[in-house]
Coordinates of C-alpha atoms and ligand atoms in Angstrom, one line a residue:
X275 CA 127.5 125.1 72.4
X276 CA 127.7 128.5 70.7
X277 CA 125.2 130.9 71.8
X278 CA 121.5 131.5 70.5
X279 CA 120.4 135.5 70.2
X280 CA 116.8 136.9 69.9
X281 CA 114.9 139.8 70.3
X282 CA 111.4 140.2 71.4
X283 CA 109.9 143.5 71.0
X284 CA 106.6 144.6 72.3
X285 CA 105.4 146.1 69.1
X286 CA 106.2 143.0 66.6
X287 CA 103.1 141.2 66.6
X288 CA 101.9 139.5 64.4
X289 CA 98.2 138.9 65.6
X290 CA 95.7 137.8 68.7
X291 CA 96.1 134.2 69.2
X292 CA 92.6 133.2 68.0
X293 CA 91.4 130.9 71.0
X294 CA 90.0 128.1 68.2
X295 CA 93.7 126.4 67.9
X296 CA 93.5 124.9 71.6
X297 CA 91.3 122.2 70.0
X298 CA 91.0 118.3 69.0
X299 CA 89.9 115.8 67.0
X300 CA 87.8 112.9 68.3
X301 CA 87.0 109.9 65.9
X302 CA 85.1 106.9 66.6
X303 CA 88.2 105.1 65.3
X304 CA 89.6 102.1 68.0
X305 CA 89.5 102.7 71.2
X306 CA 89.5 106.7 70.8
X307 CA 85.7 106.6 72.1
X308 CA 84.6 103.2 72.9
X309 CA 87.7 102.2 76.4
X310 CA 88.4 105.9 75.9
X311 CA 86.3 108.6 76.2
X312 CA 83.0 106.0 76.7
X313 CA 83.1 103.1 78.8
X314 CA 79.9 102.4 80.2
X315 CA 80.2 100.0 83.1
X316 CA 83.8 101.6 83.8
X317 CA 84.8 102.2 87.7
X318 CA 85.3 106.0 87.0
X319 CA 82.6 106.6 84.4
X320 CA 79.3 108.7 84.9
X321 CA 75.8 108.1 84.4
X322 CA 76.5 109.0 81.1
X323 CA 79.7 106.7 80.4
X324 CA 82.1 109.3 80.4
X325 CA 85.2 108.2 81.9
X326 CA 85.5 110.7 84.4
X327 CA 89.3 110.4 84.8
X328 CA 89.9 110.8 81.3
X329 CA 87.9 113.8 81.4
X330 CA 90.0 115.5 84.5
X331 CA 93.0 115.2 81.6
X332 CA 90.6 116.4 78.9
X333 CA 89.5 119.6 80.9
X334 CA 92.7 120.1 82.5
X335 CA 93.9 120.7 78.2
X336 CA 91.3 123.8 78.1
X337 CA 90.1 122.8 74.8
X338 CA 87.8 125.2 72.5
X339 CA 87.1 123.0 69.8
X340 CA 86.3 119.3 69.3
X341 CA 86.3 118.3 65.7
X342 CA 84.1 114.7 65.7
X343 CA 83.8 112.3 64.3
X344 CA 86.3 112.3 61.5
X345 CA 88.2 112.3 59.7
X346 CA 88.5 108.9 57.2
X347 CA 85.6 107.9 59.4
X348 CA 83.0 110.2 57.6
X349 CA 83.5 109.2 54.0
X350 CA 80.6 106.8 54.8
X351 CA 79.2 108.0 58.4
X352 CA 75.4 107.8 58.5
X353 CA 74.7 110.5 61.6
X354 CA 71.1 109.4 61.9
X355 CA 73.1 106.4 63.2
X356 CA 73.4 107.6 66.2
X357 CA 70.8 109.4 67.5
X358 CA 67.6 108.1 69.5
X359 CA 67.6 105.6 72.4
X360 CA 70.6 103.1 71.7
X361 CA 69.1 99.8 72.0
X362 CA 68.0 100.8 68.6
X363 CA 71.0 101.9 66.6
X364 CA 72.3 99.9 64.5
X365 CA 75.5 98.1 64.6
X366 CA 77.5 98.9 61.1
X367 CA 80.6 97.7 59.5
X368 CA 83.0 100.8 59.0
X369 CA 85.0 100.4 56.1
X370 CA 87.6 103.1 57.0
X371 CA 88.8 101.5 60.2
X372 CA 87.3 98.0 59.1
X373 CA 85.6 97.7 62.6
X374 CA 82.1 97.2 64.0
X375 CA 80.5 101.0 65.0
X376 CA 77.8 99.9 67.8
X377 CA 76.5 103.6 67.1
X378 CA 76.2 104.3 71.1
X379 CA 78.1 107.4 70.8
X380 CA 76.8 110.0 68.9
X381 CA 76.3 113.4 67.8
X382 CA 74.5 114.0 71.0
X383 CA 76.3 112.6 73.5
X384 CA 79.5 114.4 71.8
X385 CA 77.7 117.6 72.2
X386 CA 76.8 116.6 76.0
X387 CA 80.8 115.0 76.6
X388 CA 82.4 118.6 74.5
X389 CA 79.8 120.6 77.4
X390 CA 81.6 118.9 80.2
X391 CA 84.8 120.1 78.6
X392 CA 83.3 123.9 78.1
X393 CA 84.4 123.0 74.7
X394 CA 82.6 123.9 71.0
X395 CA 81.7 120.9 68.5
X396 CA 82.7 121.1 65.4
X397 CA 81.1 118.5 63.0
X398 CA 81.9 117.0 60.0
X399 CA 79.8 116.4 57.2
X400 CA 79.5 113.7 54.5
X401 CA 79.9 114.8 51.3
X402 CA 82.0 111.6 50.1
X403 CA 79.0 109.7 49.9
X404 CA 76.3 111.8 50.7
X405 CA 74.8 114.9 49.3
X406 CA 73.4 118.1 50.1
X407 CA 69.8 116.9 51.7
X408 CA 71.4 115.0 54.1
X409 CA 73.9 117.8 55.1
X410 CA 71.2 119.7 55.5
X411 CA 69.2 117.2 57.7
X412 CA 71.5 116.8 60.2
X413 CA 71.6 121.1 59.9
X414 CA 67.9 121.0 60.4
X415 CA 68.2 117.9 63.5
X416 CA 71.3 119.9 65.2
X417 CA 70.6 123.8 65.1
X418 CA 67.1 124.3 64.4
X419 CA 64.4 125.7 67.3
X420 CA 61.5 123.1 66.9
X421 CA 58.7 122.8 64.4
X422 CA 60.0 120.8 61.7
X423 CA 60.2 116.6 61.1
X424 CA 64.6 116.6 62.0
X425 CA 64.2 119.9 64.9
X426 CA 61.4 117.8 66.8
X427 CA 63.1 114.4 66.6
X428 CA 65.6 116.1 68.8
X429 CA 63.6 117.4 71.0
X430 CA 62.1 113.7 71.1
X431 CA 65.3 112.4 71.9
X432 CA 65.7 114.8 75.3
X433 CA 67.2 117.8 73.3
X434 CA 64.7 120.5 73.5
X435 CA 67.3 123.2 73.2
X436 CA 69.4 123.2 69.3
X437 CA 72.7 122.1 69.7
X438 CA 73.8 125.4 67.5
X439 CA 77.4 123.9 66.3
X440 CA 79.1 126.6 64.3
X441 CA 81.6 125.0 62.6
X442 CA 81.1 122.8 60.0
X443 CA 83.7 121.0 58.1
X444 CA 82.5 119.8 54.3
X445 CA 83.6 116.3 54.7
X446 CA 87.3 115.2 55.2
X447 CA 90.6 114.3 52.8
X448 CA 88.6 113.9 49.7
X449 CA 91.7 113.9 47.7
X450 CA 93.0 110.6 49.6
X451 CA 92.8 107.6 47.5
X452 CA 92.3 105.8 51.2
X453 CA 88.8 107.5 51.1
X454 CA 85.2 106.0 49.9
X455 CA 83.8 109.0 47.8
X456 CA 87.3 110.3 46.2
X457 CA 87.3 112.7 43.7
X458 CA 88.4 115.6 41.6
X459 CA 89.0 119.0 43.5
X460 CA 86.1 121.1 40.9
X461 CA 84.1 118.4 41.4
X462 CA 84.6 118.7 45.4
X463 CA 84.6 122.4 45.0
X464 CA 81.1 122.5 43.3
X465 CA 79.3 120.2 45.8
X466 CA 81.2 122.1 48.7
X467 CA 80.0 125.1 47.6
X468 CA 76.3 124.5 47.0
X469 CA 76.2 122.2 50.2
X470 CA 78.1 125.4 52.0
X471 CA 75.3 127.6 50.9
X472 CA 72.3 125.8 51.5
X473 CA 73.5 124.8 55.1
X474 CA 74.0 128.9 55.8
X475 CA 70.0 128.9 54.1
X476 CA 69.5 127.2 57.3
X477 CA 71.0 128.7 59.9
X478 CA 73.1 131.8 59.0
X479 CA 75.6 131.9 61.7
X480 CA 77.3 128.8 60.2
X481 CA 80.8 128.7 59.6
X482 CA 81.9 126.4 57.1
X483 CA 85.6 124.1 56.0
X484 CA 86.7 123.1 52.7
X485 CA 88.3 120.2 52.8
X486 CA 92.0 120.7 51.1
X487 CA 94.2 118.4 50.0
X488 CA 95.3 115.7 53.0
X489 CA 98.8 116.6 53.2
X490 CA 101.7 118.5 52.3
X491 CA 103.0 115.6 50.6
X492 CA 100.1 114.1 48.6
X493 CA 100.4 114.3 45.0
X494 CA 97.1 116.2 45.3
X495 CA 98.1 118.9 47.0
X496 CA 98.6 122.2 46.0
X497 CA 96.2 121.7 42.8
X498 CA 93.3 120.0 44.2
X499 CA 93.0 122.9 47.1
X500 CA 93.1 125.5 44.2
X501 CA 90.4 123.8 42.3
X502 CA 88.4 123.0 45.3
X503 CA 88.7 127.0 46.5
X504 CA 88.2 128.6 42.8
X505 CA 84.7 126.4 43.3
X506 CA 83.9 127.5 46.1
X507 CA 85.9 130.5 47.4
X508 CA 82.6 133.0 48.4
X509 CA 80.6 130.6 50.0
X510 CA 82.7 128.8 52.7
X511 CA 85.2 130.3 55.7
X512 CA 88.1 127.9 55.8
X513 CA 90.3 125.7 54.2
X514 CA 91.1 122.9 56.0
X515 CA 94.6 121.2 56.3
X516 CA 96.0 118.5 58.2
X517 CA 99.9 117.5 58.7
X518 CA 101.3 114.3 60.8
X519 CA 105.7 114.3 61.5
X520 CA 106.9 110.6 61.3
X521 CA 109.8 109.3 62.5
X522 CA 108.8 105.9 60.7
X523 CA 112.4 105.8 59.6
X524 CA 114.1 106.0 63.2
X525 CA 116.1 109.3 61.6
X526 CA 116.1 111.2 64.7
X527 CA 117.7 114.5 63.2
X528 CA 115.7 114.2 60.5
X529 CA 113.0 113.8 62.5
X530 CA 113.6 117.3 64.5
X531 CA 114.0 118.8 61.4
X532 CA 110.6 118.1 60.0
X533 CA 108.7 121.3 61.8
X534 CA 110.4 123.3 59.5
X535 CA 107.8 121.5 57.3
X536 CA 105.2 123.0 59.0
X537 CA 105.9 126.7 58.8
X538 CA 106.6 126.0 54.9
X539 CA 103.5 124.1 55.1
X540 CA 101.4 126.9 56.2
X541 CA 103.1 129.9 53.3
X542 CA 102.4 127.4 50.5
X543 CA 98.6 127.0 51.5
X544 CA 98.2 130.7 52.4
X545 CA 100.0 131.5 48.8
X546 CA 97.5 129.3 47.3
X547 CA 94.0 130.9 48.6
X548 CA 95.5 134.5 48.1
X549 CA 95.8 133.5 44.6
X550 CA 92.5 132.0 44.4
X551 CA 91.5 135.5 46.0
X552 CA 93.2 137.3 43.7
X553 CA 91.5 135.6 40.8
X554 CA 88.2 136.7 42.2
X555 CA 89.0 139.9 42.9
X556 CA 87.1 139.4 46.7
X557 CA 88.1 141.3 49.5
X558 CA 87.1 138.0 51.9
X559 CA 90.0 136.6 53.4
X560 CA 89.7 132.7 53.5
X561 CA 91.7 131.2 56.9
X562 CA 93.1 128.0 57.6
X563 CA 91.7 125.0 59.7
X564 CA 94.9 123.2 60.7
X565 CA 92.4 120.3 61.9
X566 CA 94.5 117.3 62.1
X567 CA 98.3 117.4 63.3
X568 CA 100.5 115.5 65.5
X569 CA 103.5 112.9 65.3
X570 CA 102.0 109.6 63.8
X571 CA 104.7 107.0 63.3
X572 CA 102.1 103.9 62.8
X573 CA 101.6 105.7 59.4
X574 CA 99.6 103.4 56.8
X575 CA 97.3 102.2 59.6
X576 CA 100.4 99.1 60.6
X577 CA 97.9 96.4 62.6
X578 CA 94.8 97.6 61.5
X579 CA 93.8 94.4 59.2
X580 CA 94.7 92.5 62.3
X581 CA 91.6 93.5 64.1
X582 CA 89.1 93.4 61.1
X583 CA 85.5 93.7 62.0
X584 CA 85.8 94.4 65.9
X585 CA 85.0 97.2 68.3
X586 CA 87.2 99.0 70.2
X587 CA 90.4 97.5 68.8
X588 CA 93.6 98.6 69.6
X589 CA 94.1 100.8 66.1
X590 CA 97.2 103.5 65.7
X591 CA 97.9 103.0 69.8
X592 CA 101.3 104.9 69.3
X593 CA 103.9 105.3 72.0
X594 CA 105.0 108.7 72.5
X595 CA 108.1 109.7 73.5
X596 CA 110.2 112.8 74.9
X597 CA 111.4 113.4 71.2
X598 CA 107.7 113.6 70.6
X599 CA 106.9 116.5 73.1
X600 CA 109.9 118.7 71.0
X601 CA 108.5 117.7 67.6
X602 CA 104.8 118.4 68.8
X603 CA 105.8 121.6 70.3
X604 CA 107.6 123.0 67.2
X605 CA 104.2 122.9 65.6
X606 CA 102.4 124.5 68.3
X607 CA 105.2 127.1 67.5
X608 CA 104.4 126.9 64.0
X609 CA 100.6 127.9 64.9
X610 CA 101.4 130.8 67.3
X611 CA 103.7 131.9 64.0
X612 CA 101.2 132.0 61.3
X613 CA 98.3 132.4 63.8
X614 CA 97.2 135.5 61.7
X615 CA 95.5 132.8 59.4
X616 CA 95.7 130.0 61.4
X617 CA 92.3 130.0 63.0
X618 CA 91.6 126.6 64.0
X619 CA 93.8 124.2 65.0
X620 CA 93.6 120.2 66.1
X621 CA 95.1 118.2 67.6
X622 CA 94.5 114.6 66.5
X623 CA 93.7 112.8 68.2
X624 CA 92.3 113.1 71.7
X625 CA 92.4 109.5 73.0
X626 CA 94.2 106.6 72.3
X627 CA 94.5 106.7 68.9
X628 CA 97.8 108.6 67.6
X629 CA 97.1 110.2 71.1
X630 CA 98.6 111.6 74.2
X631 CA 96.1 110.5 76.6
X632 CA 96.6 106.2 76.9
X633 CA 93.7 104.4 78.9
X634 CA 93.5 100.9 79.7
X635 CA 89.6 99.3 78.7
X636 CA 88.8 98.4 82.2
X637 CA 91.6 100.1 84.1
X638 CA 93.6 103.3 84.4
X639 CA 94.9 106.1 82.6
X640 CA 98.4 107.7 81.8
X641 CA 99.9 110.6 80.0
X642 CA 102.9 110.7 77.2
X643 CA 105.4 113.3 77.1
X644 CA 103.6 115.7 74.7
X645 CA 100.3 115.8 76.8
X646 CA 102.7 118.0 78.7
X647 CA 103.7 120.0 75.6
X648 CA 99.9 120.4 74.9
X649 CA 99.3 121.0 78.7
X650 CA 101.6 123.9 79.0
X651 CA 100.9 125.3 75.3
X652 CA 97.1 125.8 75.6
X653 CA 97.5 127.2 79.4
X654 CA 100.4 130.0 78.4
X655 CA 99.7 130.7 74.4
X656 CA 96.5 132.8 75.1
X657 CA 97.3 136.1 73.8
X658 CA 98.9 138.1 70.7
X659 CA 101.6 136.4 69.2
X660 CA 104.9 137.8 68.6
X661 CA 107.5 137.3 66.3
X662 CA 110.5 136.6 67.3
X663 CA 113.8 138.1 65.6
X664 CA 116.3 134.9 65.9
X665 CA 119.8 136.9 65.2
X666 CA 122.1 133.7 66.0
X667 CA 121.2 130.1 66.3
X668 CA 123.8 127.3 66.1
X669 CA 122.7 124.9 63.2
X670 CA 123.2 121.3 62.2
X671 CA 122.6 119.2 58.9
X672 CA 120.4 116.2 59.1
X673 CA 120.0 114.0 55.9
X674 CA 117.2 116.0 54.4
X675 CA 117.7 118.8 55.6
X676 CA 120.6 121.4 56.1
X677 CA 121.0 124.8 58.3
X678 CA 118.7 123.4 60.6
X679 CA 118.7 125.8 63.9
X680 CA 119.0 124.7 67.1
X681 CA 116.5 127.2 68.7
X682 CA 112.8 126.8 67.9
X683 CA 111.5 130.2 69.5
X684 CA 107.5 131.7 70.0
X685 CA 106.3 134.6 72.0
X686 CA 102.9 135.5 73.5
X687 CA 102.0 138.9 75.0
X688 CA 99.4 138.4 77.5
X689 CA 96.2 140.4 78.5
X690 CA 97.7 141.3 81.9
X691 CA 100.5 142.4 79.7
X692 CA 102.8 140.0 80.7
X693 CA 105.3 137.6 78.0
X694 CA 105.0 133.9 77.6
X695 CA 108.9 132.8 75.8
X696 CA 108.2 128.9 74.0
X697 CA 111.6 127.9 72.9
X698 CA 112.9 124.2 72.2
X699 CA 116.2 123.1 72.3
X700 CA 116.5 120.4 69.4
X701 CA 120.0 119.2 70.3
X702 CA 120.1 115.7 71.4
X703 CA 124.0 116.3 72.4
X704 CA 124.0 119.8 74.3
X705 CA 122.2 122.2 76.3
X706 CA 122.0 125.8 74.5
X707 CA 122.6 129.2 75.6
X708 CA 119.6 130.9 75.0
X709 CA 120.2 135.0 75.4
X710 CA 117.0 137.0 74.3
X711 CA 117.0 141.3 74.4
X712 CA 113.1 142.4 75.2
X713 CA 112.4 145.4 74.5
X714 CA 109.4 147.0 75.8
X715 CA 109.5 144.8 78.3
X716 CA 112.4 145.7 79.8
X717 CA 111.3 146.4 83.5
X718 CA 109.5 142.7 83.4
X719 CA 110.6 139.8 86.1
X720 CA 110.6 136.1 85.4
X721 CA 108.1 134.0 87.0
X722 CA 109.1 130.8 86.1
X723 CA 111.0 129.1 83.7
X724 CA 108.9 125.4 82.9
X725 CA 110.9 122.5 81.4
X726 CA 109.9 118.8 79.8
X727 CA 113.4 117.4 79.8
X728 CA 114.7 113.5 80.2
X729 CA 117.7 111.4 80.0
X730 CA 117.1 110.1 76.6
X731 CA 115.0 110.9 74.0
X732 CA 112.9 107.3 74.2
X733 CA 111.9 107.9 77.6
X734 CA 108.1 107.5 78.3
X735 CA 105.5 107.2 80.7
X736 CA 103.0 103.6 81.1
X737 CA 100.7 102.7 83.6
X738 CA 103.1 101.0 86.1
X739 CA 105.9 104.6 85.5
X740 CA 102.8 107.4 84.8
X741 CA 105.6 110.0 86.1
X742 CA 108.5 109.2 84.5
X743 CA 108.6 112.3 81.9
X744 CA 106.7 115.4 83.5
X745 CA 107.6 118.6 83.3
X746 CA 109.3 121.0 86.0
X747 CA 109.8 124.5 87.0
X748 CA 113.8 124.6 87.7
X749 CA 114.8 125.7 84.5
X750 CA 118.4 127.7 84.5
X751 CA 117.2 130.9 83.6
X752 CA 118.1 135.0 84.6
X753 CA 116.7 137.9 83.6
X754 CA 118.5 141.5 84.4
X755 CA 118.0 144.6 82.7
X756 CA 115.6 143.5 79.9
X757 CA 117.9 141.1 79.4
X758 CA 116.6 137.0 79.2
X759 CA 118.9 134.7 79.6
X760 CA 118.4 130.7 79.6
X761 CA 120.2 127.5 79.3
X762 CA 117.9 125.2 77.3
X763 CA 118.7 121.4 78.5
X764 CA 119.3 119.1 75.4
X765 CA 116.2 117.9 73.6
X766 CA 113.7 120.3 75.8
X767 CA 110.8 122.1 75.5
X768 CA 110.9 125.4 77.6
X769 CA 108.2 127.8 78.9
X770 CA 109.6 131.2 80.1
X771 CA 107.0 133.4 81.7
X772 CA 107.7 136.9 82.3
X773 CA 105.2 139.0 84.1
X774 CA 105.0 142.8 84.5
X775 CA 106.0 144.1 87.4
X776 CA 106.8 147.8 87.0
X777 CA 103.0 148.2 85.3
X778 CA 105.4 149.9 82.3
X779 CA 104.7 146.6 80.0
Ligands
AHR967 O1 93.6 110.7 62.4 C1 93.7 109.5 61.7 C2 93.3 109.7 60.2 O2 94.3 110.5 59.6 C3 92.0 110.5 60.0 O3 90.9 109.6 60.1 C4 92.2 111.0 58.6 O4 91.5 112.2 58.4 C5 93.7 111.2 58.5 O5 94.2 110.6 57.3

């Protein structure tokens, strides 16, 4: 295959890598929490119910953020629910996922689970069916000292110290016909915006996310995230967006072309706040919550009027796959790309459900493919992101798309002033010839070149083969006289690291 050429200066950066996009998304949806995260009773859980060996994966990922509990799960989520001594919560039919909530995890013990993973909560509010009072309840229950009705229940229920969750997201995909509670973007934008300023009343170090429309491809979007932001645009932080690739079709080149979605994705929603800026004349800059993405090819919830009216049913259980781990890691490229207003980022979700990490209820626990993608993104993409000058990249055509390149390419400078290379080699054929010129960096050695590679692009891991697809440090790669080069194995997601031996980086 023709070769790929890039250079990587120092001085091309685009911004610091905001340490908020190593995060997820936990929703009590299937078995996410309940035979996931929770399973009282379990061999390996704690005295809380944690599942501790889903939590050595779940630490391992260095997450900063944990968005809970929703997603399509809020539109009717009651958080006094869940909070107080469980044998009196009460059990509730959840129309989203049509399944039984027990209540027995809450916002507590998801602030007590995200402090195992020295992680931040960020919580979600209901706005589709709820209002401003009990926004600002669960405000006054979660972040307040003591010495009023909701700030002393807490303490009541063994929390004499506030919670003091920053982030708070102003309900989820409002746009979606799916959702309980949909409606017009003014209308969201009004209620977002007085609910955003009376929670900020109450606590003034409160960060706050619009909800935007629920995907690039919704009918909604770009108008409804105008009308929501021209509402709302000096009184809340972000705007939130969320994008899931499918290969529903079984297109496979189609498939590794969708990323290219995502960038697009990103300079369409950033066009549309600076416009909404623009109109205001405000000098605030609004920033993006990418806080829902993955691959999803159960799309349309396949299976989940199957399990009507149970807990902990096998919803969205997706299989994920080598092609997966590419796909995902083109997004994480995507982030590191646009990071100067991507701020927060998701990955959705955490267990089980459209997830990397598979448990069985009552037995073990296995990784897909792009666990390792995540794995290996969230160790090696702290720092300021680069950008990348692809000169060459062989291309191909799928059905939907055309001039698609090969080479997927991110950089990261590190704080030890070393150089983190993410590059993906979409060919399913062909490994590619990967030459990249560094400059500034030219008296720099390479520590390691990491690869997730398999035969095809269906191979997965299970229970019974948890090692099948993992990744490995062999890659084929030299570096000589600032010069990088690498062969990228078909279908593969690389990691190049590049540290600084002269001290001249
Ligand atoms: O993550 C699954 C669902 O996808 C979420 O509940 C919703 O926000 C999105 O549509």
């Amino acid at each position: 295959m023709q070769k790929a050429k890039v250079i990587l200066d120092k001085d091309y950066e685009i911004a610091p890598v905001d340490p908020k996009v190593f995060g997820s998304f936990v929703e009590p949806l299937g078995r996410c929490i309940y035979g996931g995260l929770y399973e009282p009773g379990h061999p390996k859980a704690d005295e809380n119910g944690f599942r501790t060996d889903v939590l050595e994966l779940t630490k391992a990922l260095n997450l900063t953020v944990n968005r809970f509990p929703g997603g399509n799960y809020t539109s009717t989520f009651r958080w006094e629910d869940g909070i107080g001594p469980k044998d009196q919560r009460p059990r509730r039919a959840e129309v989203a996922w049509q399944s039984i909530e027990p209540n027995l995890f809450g916002m507590n013990e998801f602030a007590d689970w995200s402090k195992l993973n020295n992680s931040e909560v960020m919580m979600t509010l209901n706005l589709a069916t709820r209002g401003i009072l009990e926004a600002m309840d669960c405000v006054e229950y979660c972040n307040l000292q003591s010495g009023t009705y909701w700030s002393d229940l807490r303490i009541s229920h063994g929390y004499k110290e506030p919670h003091n969750f920053r982030y708070w997201c102003l309900t989820n995909e409002i746009d979606g016909r799916w959702q309980v509670g949909q409606t017009t973007g003014s209308r969201y934008g009004e209620l977002a915006r007085e609910t955003s300023k009376a929670v900020k009343l109450l606590d003034l170090d409160i960060k706050t996310i619009l909800a935007g429309s629920s995907a690039p491809t919704q009918p909604t979007f770009p108008v409804f995230d105008y009308e929501a932001l021209d509402e709302s645009y000096e009184y809340i932080d972000y705007l939130s967006v969320h994008q899931y690739l499918s290969n529903i079709k079984n297109n496979d080149l189609d498939y590794l072309a969708k990323p290219l979605s995502t960038d697009q994705f990103f300079k369409d929603v950033i066009s549309v706040i600076d416009t909404v800026r623009a109109k205001h004349r405000s000098s605030k800059r609004v920033n993006i919550s990418f806080d829902e993405f993955n691959t999803w090819h159960t799309l349309g919830s396949v299976g989940r009027f199957d399990y009507r009216w149970q807990t902990a049913a096998p919803l969205l259980e997706d299989v994920y796959t080598q092609i997966d781990a590419v796909v995902l890691g083109m997004m994480f490229m995507s982030i590191l790309r646009h990071c100067d207003r991507v701020e927060i980022a998701c990955v959705s979700e955490l267990c089980n459900c459209i997830s990397h990490i598979r448990t069985r209820t009552g037995g073990g626990v296995w990784v897909f493919p792009p666990y390792y993608t995540w794995l290996t993104f969230s160790k090696y993409a702290r720092g300021t992101s680069l950008l990348p000058v692809v000169k060459e990249s062989p291309k191909f055509d799928s059905d939907n798309f055309t001039d698609v390149p090969y080479l997927d390419i991110a950089a990261v400078s590190t704080e030890e002033g070393g150089l983190n290379i993410f590059a993906v080699n979409r060919s399913m054929e062909a490994a590619l010839p990967l030459e990249v010129i560094l400059r500034g960096f030219e008296s720099a050695a390479l520590i390691e070149h990491i690869v997730l590679e398999s035969e095809n692009p269906c191979d997965t891991n299970s229970e019974d083969e948890p090692d099948r697809v993992q990744p490995h440090n062999r890659g084929n790669s030299a570096l000589d006289d600032g010069i990088l080069t690498a062969m990228l194995p078909r279908l593969s997601w690389n990691v190049l690291r590049i540290n600084n031996v002269a001290g001249l980086l």
